[in-house]
Coordinates of C-alpha atoms in Angstrom, one line a residue:
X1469 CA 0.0 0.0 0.0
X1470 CA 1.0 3.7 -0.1
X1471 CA -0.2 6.6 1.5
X1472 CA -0.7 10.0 0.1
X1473 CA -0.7 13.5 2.2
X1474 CA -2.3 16.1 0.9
X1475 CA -1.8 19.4 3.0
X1476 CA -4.2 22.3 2.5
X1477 CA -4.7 25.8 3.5
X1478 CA -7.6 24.7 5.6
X1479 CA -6.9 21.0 6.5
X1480 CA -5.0 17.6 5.7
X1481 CA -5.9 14.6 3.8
X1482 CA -5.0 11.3 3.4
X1483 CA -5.6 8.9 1.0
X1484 CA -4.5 5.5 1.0
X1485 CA -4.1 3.2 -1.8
X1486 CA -3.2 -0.1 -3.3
X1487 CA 0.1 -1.0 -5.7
X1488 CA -2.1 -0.1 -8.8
X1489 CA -3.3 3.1 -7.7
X1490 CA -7.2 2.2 -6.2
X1491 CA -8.1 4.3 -3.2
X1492 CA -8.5 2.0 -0.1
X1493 CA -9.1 4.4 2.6
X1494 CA -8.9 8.1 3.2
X1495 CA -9.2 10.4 6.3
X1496 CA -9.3 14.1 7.2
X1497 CA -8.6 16.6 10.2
X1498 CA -8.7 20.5 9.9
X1499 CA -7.0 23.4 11.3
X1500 CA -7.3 27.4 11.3
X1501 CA -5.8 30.4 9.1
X1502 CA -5.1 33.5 11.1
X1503 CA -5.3 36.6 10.3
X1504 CA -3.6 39.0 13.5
X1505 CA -3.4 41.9 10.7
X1506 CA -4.9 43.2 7.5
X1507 CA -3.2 41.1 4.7
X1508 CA -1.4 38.5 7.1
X1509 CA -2.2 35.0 7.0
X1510 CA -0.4 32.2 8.9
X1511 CA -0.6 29.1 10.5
X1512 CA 1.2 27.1 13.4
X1513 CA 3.2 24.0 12.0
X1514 CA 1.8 22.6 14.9
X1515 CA -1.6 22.3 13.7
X1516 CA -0.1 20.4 10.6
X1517 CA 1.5 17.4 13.1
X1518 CA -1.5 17.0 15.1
X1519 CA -3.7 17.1 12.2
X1520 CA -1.4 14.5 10.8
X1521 CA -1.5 12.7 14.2
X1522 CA -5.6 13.2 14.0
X1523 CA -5.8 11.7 10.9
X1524 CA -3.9 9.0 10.9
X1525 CA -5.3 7.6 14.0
X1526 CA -8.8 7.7 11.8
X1527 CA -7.2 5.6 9.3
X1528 CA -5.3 3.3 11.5
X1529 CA -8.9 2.4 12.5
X1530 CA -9.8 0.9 9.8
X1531 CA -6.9 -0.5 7.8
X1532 CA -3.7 -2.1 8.6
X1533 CA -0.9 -0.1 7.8
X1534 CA 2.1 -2.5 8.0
X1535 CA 1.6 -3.1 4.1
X1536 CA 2.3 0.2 3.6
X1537 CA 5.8 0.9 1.3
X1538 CA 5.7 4.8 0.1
X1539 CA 4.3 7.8 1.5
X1540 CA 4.3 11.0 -0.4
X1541 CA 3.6 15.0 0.6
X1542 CA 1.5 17.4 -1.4
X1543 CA 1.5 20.7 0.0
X1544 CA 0.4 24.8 -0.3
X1545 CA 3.0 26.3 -2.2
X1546 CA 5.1 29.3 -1.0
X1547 CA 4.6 29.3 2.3
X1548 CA 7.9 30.1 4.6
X1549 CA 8.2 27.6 7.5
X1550 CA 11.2 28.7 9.8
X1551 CA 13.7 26.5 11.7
X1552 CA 16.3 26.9 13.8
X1553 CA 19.5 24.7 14.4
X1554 CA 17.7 22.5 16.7
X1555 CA 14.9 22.1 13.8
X1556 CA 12.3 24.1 16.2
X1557 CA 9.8 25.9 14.0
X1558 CA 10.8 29.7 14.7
X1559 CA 7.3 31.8 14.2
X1560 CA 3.9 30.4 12.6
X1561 CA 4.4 30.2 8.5
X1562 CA 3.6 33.2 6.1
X1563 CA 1.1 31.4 4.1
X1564 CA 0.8 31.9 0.4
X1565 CA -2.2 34.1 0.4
X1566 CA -0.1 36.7 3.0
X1567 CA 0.4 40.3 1.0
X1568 CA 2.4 42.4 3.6
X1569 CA 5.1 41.3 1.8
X1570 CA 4.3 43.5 -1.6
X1571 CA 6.6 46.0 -1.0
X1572 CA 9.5 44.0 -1.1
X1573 CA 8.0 41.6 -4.4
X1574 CA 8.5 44.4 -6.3
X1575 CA 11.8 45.2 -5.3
X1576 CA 13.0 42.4 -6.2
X1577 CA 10.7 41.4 -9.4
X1578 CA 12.6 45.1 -10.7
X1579 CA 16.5 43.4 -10.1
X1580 CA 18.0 42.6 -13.1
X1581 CA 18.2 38.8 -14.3
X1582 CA 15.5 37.2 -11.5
X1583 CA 12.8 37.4 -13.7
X1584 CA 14.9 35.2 -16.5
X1585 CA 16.1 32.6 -13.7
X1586 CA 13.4 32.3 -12.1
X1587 CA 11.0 32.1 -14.7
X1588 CA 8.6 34.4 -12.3
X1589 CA 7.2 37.9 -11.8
X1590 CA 8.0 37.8 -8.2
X1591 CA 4.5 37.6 -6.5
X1592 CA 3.8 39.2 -2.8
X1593 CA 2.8 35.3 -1.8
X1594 CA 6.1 33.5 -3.0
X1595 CA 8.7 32.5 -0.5
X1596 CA 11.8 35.0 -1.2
X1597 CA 10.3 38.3 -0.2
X1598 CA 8.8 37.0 2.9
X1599 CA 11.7 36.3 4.5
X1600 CA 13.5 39.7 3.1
X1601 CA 10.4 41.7 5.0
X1602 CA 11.5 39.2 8.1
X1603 CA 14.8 40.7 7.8
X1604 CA 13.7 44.0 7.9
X1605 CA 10.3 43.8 10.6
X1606 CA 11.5 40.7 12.6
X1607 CA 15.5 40.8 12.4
X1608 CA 15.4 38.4 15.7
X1609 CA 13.6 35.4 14.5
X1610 CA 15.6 36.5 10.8
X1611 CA 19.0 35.8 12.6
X1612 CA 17.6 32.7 14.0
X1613 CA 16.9 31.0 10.4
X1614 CA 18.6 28.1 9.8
X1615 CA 16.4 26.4 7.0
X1616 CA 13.5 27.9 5.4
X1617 CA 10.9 25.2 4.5
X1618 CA 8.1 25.2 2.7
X1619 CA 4.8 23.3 4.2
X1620 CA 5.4 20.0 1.9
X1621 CA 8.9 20.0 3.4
X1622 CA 8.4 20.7 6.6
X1623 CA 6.2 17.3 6.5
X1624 CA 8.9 15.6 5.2
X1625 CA 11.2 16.7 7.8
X1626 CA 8.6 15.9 10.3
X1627 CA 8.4 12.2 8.6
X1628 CA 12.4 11.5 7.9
X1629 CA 14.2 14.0 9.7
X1630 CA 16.0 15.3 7.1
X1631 CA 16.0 18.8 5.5
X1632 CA 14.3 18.0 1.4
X1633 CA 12.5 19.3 -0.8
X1634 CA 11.2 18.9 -4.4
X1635 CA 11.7 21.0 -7.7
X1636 CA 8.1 21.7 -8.4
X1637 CA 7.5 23.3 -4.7
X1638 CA 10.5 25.0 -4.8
X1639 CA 9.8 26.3 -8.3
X1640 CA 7.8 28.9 -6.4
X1641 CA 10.0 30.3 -4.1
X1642 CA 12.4 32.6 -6.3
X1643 CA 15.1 31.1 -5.4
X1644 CA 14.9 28.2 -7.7
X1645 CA 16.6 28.4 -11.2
X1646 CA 13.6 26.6 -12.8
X1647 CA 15.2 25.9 -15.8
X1648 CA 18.1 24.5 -14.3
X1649 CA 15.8 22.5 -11.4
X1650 CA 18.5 24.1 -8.6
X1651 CA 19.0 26.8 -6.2
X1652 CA 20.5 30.1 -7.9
X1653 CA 23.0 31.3 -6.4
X1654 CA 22.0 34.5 -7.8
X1655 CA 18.6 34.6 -7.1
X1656 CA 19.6 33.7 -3.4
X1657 CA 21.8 36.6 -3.1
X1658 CA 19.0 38.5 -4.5
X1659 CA 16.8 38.0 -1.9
X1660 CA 19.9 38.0 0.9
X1661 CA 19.8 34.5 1.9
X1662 CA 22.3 31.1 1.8
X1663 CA 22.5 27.9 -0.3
X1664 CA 23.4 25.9 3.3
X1665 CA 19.5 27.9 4.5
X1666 CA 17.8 25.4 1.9
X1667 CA 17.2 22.0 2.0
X1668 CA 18.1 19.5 -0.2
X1669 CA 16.6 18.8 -3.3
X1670 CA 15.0 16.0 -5.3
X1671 CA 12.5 15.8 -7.7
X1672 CA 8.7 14.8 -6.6
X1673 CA 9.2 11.3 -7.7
X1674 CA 12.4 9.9 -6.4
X1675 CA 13.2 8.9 -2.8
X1676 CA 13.7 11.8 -0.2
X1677 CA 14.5 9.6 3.1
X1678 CA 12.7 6.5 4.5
X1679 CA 10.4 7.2 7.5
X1680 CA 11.4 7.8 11.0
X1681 CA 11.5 4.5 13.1
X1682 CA 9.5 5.9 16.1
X1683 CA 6.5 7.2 13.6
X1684 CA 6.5 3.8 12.1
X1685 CA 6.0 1.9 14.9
X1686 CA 3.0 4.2 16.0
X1687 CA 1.4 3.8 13.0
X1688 CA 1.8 0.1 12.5
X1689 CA 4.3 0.4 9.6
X1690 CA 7.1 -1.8 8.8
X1691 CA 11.2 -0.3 8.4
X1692 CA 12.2 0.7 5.5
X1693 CA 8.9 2.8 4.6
X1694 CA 10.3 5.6 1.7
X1695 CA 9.4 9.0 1.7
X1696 CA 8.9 10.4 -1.9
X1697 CA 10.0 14.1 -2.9
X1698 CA 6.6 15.1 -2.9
X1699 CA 4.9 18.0 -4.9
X1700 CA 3.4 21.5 -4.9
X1701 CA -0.3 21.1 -4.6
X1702 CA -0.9 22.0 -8.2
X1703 CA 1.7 19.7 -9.4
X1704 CA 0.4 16.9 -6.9
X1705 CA -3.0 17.7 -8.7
X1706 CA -1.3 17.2 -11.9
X1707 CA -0.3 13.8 -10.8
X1708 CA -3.4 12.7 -9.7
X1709 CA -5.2 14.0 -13.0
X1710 CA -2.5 12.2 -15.6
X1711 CA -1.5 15.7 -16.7
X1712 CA 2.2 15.1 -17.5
X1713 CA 3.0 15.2 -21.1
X1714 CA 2.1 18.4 -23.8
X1715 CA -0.9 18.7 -24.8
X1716 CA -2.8 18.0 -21.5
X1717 CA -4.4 20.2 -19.4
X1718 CA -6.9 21.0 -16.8
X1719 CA -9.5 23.8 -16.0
X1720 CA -10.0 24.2 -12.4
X1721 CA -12.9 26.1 -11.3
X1722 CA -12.5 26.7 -7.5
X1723 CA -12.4 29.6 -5.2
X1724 CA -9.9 31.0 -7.5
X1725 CA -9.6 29.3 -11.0
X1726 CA -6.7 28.1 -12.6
X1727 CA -5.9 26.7 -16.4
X1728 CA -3.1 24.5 -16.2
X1729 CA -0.9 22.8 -19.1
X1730 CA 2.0 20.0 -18.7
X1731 CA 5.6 21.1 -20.7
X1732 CA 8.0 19.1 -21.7
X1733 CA 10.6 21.8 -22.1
X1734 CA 11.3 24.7 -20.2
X1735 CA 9.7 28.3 -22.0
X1736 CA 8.6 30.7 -19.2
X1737 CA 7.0 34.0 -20.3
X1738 CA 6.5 35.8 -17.0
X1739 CA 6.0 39.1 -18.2
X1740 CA 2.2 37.6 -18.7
X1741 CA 2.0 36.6 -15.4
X1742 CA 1.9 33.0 -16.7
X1743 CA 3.5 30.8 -13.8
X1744 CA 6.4 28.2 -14.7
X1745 CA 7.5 25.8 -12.3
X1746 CA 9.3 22.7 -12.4
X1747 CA 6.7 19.3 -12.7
X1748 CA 6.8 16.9 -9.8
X1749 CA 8.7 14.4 -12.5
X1750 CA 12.2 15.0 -13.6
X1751 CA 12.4 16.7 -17.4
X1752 CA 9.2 18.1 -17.6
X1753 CA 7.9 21.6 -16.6
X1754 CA 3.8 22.9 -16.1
X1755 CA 2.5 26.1 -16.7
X1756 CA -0.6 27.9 -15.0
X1757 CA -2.8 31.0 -15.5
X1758 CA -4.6 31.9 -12.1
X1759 CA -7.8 33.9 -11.9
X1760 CA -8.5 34.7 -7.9
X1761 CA -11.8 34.5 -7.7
X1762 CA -13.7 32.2 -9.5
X1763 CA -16.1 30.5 -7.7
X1764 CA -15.4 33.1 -5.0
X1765 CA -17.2 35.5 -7.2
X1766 CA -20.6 33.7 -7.4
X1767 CA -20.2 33.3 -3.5
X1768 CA -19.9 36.8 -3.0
X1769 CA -23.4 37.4 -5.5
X1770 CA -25.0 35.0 -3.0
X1771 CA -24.1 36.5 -0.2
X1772 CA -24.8 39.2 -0.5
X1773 CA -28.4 38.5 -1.8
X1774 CA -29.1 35.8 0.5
X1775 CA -29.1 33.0 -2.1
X1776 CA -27.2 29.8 -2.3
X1777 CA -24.7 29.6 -5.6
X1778 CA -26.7 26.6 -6.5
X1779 CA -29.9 28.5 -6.8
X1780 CA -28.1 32.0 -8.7
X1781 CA -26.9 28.8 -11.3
X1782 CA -30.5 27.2 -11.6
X1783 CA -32.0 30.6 -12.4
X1784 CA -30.1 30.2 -15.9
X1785 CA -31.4 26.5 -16.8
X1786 CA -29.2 24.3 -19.4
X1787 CA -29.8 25.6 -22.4
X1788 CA -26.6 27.7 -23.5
X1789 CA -27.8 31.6 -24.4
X1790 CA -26.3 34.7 -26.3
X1791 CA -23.9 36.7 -23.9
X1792 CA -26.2 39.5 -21.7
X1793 CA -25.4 43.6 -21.7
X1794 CA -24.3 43.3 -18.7
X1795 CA -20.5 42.6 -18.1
X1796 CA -18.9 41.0 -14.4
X1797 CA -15.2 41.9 -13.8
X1798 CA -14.3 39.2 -11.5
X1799 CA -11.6 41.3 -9.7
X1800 CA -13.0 41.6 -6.0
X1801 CA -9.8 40.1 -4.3
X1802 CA -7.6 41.9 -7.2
X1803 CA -6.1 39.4 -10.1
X1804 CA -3.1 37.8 -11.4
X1805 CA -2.9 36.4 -14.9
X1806 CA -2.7 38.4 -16.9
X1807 CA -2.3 41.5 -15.1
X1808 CA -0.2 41.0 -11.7
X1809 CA -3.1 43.5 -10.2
X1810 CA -3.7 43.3 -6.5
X1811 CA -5.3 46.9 -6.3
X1812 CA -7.9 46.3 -9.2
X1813 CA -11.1 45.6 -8.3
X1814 CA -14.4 43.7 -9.5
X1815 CA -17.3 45.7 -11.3
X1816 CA -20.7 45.7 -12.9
X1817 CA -21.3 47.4 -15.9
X1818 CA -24.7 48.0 -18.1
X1819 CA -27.0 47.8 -15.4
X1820 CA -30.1 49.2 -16.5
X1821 CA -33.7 49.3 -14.5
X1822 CA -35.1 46.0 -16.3
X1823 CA -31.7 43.7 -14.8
X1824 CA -32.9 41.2 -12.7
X1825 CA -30.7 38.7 -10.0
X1826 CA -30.9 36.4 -13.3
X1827 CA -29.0 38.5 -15.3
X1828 CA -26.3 39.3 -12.2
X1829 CA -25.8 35.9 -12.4
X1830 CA -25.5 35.3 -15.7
X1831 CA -23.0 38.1 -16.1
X1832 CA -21.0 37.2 -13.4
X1833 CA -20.0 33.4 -14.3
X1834 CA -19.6 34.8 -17.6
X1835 CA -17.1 37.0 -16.3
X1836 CA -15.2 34.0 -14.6
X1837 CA -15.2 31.8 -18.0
X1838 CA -13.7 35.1 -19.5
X1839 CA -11.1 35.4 -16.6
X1840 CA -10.6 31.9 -17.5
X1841 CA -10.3 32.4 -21.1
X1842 CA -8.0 35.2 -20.4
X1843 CA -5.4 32.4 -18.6
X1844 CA -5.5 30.1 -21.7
X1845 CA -4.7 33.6 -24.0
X1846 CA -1.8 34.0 -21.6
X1847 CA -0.8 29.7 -21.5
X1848 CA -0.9 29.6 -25.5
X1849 CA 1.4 32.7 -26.1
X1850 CA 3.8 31.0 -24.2
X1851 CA 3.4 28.1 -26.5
X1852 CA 1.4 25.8 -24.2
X1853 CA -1.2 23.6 -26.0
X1854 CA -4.3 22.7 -24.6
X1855 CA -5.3 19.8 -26.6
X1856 CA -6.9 17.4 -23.9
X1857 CA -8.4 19.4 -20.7
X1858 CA -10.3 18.2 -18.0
X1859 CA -12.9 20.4 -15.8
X1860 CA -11.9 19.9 -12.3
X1861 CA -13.7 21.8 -8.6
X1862 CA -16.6 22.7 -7.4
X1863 CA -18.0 24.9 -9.8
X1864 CA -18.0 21.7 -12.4
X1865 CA -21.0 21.2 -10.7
X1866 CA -23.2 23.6 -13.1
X1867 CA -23.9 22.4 -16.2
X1868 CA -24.8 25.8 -17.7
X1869 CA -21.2 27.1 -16.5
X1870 CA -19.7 24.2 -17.7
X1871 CA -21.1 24.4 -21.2
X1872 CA -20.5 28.3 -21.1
X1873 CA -16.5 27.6 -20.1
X1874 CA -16.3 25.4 -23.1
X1875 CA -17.7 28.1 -25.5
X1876 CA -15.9 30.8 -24.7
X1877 CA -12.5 28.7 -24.9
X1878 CA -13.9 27.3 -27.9
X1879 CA -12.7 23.9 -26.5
X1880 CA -14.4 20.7 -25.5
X1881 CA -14.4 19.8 -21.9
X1882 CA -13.5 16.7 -19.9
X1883 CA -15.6 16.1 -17.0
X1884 CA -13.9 12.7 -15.0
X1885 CA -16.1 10.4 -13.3
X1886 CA -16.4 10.3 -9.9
X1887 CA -13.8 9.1 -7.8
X1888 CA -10.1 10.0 -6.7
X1889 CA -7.9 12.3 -8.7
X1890 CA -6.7 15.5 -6.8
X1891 CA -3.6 16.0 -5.1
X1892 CA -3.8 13.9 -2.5
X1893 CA -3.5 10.9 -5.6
X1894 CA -1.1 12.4 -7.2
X1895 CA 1.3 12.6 -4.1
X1896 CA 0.2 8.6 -3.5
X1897 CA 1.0 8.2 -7.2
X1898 CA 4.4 9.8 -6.1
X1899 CA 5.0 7.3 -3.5
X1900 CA 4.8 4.4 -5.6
X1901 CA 7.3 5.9 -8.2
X1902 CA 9.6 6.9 -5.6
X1903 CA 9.4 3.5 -3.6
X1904 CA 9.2 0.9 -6.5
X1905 CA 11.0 2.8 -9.3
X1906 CA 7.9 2.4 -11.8
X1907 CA 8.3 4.9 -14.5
X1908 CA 5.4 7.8 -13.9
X1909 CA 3.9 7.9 -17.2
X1910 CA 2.8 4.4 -16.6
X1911 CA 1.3 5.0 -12.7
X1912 CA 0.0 8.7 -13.8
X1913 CA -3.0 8.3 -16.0
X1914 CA -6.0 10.3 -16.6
X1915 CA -9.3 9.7 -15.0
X1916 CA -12.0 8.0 -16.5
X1917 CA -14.0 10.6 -18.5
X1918 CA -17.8 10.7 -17.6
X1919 CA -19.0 13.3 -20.6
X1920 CA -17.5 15.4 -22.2
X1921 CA -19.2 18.8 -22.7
X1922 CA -18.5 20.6 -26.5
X1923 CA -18.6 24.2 -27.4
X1924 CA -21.8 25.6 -28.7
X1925 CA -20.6 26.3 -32.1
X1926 CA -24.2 28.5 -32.6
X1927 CA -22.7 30.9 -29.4
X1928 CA -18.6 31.1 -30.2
X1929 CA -18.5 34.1 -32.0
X1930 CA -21.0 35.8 -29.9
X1931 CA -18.9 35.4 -27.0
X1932 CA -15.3 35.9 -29.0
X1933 CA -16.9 39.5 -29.6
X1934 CA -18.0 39.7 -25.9
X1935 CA -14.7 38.7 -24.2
X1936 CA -13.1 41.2 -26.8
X1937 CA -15.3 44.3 -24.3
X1938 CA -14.5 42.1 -21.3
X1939 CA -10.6 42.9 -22.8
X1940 CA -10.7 46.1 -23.4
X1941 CA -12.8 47.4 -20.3
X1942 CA -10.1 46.7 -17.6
X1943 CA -7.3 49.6 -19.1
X1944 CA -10.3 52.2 -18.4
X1945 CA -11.7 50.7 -15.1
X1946 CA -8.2 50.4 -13.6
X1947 CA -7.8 54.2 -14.2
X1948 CA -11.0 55.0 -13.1
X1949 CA -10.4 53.2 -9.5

């Protein structure tokens, strides 16, 4: 068997499978974000180990874990987990989502040459300028730094007491030449830190230690028990959904929304906020447009009129219609492909006394697939191809948004059938590479497909025309605000 940790902003997952992949057993134990200032978010590793503890006691319930071979970490990207030289966690970690850290992003996206190692614009949430406003706001616990870990590896120094880390999470760091798949010595200097402050690196699929003998024995495991690389959440998701070689892709449609597309070579293009970081397999690279608020945005419509998402959808039926007069920018939480924007906000525009909730609706989710549609722009001029994507999240759920995504991409989307194929699969699929050797293009295969939705050929130019005004209208709000 082998055993797959998923690590999320808001609580820890495992999954547990079989040596061909089949889920077996899974379990779950959450944990809190907090916020002690505007734009601060963090969490106490803490939490993470007795989650961990939590969860595995649940799944130790049911299943006999001394089969089990591999385990393997998937993790929040970017966060900045502290340690000392005793390996005690210094202050809570900056979480990905934290922004007091903007001031010193740009900084350092303006230095010569860390753009072009990187691969990056240098975002407020990755891992470098966090520690350089440590340096500055906390210099005590900044002098105190011996590693700097990010959640995934912080788990894997929990499980095998050794510093490691893997290419894809450290992709997002800047500190990692991405190309390359190694620290940069520049890009380290850069942001004022060490090579001998980062841990070690190996890619998501190969061995990074074996598991500590005291875990094993309270969890009923055997010796020996290897501890994979492990993977950036996204790349973990990747993993779990087969997306490895060109051509493949997936469309998430979360809280935020993301279009994501495997590479097999390295071409970043950051000046279109497109992200590049290294794949949790060895040679091959993904790419990723991020809208932040996707499903967010029909949450906020609800709220604020007292509705539940899934009644604002059901007001719009099935049935596929011409794009309304009135036009959502999805911006309420700012945006970052394509325009590295945390200061622009959302709007509506063409209201007029006749617009109903109906037609808020309607132009908000087609806002989103146009945020969306604006990530795939940004993935195919960096020569990404998106020839086989799957719709992934919560907002699948809608057939009406589903259909409207696919129109407005003007490409046919793969809904999987139900079952297992996030992140926390793809870091189990991880594990078995990394503990039997098998060769990942063989253990990480699609999902089976459960329909597949096509574009409304009647509706694609309509809605080309339309997302050429959603285009255009952000210059002129962005000077208006």
């Amino acid at each position: 068997m082998f055993l797959g940790i998923d690590l999320g902003t808001s609580g820890l997952r495992l999954l547990l499978v079989d040596e061909g992949g089949q889920p077996l057993g899974a379990a779950e134990a959450h944990y809190a974000v907090a916020h002690p200032h505007d734009g601060w978010s963090e969490q106490a590793p803490a939490d993470w180990i007795a989650a961990l503890d939590e969860a595995m006691a649940k799944l130790g319930q049911g299943h006999d874990l001394s089969g089990v071979r591999g385990i393997g970490v998937s993790g929040h990207m970017h966060g900045a987990t502290l340690v000392d030289a005793a390996g005690v966690v210094i202050r809570p970690c900056i979480l990905w989502n934290d922004t007091r850290s903007h001031a010193e992003a740009a900084a350092l996206d303006g230095v010569a040459g860390v753009r072009a190692l990187s691969g990056n614009i240098v975002f407020p949430g990755f891992t470098a300028p966090k520690l350089m406003w440590l340096r500055s706001h906390e210099p005590a616990n900044f002098a105190r730094v011996h590693k700097v870990l990010l959640p995934a590896a912080y788990l894997n120094f929990h499980l095998t007491g050794d510093y490691v880390a893997d290419c894809s999470d450290s992709a997002g760091t800047s500190w990692l030449d991405s190309g390359a798949r190694d620290w940069s010595p520049t890009l380290l200097q850069a942001g004022g830190m060490r090579a001998d402050q980062m841990p070690r690196l190996v890619e998501g699929s190969a061995p990074a230690g074996v598991l500590r003998a005291d875990l094993a024995r309270r969890w009923g495991m055997g010796r020996g028990v290897v501890v994979a690389g492990g993977a950036g959440d996204n790349a973990a998701a990747a993993c779990g959904t087969g997306v490895l070689n060109a051509g493949a892709g997936f469309v998430s449609l979360g809280t935020s929304g993301v279009v994501l597309a495997a590479r097999e070579g390295y071409a970043p293009l950051p000046q279109s906020a497109v992200h590049t970081f290294c794949h949790a397999v060895p040679g091959r690279w993904y790419q990723m447009g991020v809208m932040l608020a996707a499903t967010d945005s029909l949450n906020w419509l609800a709220r604020i009129t007292g509705q539940t998402p899934a009644a604002l959808t059901a007001m719009l039926g099935e049935a596929l219609i011409a794009p309304g007069k009135i036009r959502f920018l999805p911006y309420i939480s700012g945006e970052r492909t394509p325009h590295n924007d945390a200061a622009i906000r959302g709007a509506f525009t063409g209201l007029g006394a006749d617009s109903d909730l109906a037609d808020l609706t309607r132009a908000v989710v087609e806002g989103v697939a146009f945020g969306l549609r604006d990530c795939a722009e940004a993935l195919i001029t960096a020569g990404a191809r998106l020839d086989h994507m799957l719709a992934i999240g919560g907002g699948t759920g809608s057939a009406y948004w589903l259909k409207l995504i696919a129109t407005v991409l003007n490409r046919p989307l793969h809904l999987p059938a139900a079952g297992e194929f996030g992140a926390a699969l793809g870091a189990a699929r991880l594990a078995i590479c990394a503990a039997t050797g098998a060769d990942p293009d063989t253990v990480m295969t699609p999902p089976a497909v459960a329909r597949t939705i096509a574009p409304d050929q009647t509706h694609v130019a309509a809605f080309d025309a339309a997302f050429a005004r959603y285009r255009a209208a952000y210059p002129s709000m962005r000077e208006i605000q």
